[in-house]
Short mmCIF file of C-alpha atoms in Angstrom, two decimals:
data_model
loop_
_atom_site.label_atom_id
_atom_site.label_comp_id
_atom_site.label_asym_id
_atom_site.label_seq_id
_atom_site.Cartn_x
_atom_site.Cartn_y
_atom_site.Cartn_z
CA UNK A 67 122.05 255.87 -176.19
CA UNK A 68 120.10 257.37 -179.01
CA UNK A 69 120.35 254.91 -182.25
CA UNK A 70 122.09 256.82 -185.16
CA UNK A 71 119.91 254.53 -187.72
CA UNK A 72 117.30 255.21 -189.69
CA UNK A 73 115.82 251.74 -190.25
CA UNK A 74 113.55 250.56 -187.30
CA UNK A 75 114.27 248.15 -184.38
CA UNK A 76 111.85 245.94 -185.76
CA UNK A 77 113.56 246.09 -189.07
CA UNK A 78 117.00 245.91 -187.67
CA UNK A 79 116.33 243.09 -185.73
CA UNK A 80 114.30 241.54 -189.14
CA UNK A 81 117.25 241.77 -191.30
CA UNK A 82 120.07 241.69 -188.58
CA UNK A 83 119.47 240.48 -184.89
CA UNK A 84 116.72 238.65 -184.76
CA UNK A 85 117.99 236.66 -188.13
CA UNK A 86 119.24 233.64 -188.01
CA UNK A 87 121.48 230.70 -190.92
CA UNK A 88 118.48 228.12 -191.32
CA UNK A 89 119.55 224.56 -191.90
CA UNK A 90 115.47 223.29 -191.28
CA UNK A 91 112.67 224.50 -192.73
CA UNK A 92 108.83 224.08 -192.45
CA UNK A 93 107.20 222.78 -195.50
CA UNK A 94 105.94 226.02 -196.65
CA UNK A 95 106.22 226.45 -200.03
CA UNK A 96 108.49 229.21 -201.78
CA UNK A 97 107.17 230.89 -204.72
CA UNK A 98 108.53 232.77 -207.76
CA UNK A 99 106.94 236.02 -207.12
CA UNK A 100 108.35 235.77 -203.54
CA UNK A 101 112.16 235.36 -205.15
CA UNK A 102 110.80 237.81 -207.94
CA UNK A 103 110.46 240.43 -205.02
CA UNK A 104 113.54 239.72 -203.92
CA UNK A 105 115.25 240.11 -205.85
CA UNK A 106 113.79 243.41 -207.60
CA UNK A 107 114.64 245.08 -204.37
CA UNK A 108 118.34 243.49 -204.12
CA UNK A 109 119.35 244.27 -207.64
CA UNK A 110 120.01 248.08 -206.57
CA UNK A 111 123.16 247.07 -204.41
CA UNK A 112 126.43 248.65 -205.71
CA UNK A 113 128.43 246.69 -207.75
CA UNK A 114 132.05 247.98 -209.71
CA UNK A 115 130.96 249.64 -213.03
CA UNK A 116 127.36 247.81 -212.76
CA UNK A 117 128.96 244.72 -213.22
CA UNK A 118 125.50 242.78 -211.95
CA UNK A 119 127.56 239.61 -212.29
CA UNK A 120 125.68 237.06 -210.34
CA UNK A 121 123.21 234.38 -211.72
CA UNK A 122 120.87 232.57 -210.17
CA UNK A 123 119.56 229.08 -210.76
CA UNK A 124 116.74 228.06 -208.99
CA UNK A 125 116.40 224.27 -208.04
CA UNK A 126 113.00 223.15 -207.51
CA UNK A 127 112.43 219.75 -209.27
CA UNK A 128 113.14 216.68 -208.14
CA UNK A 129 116.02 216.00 -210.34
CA UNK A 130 117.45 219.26 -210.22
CA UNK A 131 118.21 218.67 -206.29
CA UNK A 132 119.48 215.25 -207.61
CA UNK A 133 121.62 216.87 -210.12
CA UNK A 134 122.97 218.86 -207.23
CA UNK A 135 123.32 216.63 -203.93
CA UNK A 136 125.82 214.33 -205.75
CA UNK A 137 128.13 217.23 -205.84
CA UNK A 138 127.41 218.23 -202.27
CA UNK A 139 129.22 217.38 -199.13
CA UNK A 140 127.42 214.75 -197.29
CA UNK A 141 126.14 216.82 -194.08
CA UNK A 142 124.37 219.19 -197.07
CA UNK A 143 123.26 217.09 -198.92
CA UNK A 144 120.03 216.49 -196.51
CA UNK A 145 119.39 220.21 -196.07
CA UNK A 146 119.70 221.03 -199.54
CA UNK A 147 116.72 218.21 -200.59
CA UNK A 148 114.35 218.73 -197.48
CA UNK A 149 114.57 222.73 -198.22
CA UNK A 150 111.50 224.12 -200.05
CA UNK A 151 113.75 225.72 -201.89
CA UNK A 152 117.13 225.99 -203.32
CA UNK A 153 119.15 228.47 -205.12
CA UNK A 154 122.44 227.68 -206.64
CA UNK A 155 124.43 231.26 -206.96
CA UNK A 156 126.82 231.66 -209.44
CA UNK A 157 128.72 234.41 -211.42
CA UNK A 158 128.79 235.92 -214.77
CA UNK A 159 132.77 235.44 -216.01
CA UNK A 160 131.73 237.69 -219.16
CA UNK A 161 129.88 240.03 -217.43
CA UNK A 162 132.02 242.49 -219.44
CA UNK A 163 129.70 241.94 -222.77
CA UNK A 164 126.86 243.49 -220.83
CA UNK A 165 128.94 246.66 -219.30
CA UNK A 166 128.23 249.01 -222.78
CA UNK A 167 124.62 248.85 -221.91
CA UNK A 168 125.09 248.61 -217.91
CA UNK A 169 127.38 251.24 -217.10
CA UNK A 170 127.57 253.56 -220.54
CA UNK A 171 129.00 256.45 -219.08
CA UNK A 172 132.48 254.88 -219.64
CA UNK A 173 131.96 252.90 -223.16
CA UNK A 174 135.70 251.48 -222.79
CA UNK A 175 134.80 249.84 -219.30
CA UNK A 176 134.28 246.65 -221.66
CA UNK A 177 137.94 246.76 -222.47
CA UNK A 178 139.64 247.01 -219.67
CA UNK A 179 138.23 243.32 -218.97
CA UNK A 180 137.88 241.54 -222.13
CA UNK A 181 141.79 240.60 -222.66
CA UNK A 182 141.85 240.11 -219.16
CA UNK A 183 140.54 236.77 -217.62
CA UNK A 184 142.10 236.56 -214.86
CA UNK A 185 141.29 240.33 -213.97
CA UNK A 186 137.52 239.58 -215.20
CA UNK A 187 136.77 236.54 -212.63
CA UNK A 188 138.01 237.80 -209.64
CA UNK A 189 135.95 241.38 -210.25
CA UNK A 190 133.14 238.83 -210.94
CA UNK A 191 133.82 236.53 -207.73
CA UNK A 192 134.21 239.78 -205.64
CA UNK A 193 131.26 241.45 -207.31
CA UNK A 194 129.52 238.34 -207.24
CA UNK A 195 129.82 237.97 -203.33
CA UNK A 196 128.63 241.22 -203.17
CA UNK A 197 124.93 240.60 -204.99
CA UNK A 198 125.17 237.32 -203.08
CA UNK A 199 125.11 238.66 -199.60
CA UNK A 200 122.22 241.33 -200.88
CA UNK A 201 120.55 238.68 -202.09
CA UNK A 202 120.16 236.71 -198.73
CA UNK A 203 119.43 240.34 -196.68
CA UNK A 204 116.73 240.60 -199.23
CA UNK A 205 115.47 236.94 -198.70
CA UNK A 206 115.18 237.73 -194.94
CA UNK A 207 113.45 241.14 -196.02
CA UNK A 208 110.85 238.83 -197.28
CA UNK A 209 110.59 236.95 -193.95
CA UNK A 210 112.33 234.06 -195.40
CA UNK A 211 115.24 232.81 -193.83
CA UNK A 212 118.55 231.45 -195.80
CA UNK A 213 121.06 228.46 -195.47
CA UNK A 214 123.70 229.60 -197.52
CA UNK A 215 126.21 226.54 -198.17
CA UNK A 216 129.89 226.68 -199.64
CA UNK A 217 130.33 222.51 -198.85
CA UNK A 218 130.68 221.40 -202.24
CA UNK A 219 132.38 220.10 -205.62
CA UNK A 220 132.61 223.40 -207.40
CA UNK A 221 133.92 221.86 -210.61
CA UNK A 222 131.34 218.95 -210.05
CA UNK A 223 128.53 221.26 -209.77
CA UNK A 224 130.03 223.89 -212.77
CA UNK A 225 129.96 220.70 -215.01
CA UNK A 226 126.60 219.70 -214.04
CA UNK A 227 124.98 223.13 -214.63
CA UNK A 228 127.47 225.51 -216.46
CA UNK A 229 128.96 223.36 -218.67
CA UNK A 230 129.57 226.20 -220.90
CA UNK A 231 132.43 228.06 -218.55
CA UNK A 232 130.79 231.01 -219.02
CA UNK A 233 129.07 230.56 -215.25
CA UNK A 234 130.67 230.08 -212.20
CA UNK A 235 128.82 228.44 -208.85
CA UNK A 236 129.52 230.79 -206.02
CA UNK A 237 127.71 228.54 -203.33
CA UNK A 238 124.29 227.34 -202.54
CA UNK A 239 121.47 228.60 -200.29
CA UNK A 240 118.53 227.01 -199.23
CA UNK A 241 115.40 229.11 -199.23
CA UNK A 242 112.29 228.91 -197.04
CA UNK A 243 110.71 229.35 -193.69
CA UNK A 244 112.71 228.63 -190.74
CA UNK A 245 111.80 225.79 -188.13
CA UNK A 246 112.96 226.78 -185.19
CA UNK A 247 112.66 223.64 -182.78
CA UNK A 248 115.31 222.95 -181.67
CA UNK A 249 117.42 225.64 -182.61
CA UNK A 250 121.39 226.21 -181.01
CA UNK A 251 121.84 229.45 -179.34
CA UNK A 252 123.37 232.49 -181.61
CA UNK A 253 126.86 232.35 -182.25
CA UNK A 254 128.95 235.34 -180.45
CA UNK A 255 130.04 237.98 -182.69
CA UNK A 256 133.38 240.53 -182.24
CA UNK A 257 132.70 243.74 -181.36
CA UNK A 258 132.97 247.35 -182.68
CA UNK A 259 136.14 247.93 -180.70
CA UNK A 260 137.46 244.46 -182.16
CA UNK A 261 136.66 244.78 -185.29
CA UNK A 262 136.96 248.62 -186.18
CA UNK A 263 140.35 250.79 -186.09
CA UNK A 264 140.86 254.35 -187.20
CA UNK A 265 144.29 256.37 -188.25
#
């Protein structure tokens, strides 16, 4: 059957099939122009009203990945410091403050959030999650593969880095290139027919 996509196979399978959740790595370093890349290409995702809420911290020092492992589980805690490199995601929860200059077609988007805090950190942990999974498409667009990790003390780690509470951690991923010893077979994954529906 003729593909309906635009992107090539080789791309496809770059960003889709061939890609695989890395938990080793080779010791190749991971620079800041490669993450720079990154994520100049990812930042042009959608997000509600140009909310652009996530943050990114990136953990390369010694005792940064300290700072971090203590708030780990204990089965991450081993990918997290043998990974070249690791980024600690979080969100934004006054991403409002920036909207007037993000999205000023509609200078009262600010307002519908600011008296709203509960209303403001779940558009940031949805809009968030959005930039998040960009972000790790964009990582493999760089043929870099990601570990992305949610096993962890999220008010440990907010204290540790974000002490302010005006950040949020969203979860972890490691950054690097893949070793692939070793490596299970690919998980099965639910079809069209199982996963799509129409009315």
């Amino acid at each position: 059957m003729e593909s309906r996509l635009v992107l090539d196979a080789s791309a496809q399978d770059l960003l889709f099939r061939q890609a695989r959740t890395a938990d080793r790595f080779t010791g190749e370093p991971v620079d800041d122009e490669a993450i720079r890349a990154v994520y100049d290409l990812v930042r042009y995702g959608p997000t509600a009203f140009n909310q652009q809420p996530l943050r990114i911290l990136l953990l390369r020092s010694p005792e940064s990945r300290k700072r971090l492992a203590v708030h780990l589980s204990r089965s991450n805690r081993e990918k997290a410091r043998r990974a070249p490199l690791t980024a600690l995601l979080a969100v934004d929860n006054e991403f409002h403050r920036r909207l007037p200059e993000l999205f000023p077609q509609f200078p009262g988007a600010a307002d519908l959030y600011a008296g709203n805090s509960a209303l403001r950190e779940r558009s940031a942990l949805l809009n968030g999650a959005l930039q998040a999974a960009y972000f790790i498409i964009g990582i493999r667009a760089a043929g870099l593969s990601a570990g992305p990790m949610s096993g962890f003390d999220e008010d440990g780690v907010n204290r540790e880095f974000f002490p302010t509470g005006d950040l949020s951690a969203l979860f972890v991923v490691n950054i690097g290139r893949p070793e692939t010893s070793g490596e299970r077979p690919r998980a099965p994954r639910l079809s069209h027919s199982e996963v799509c529906s129409t009315l």
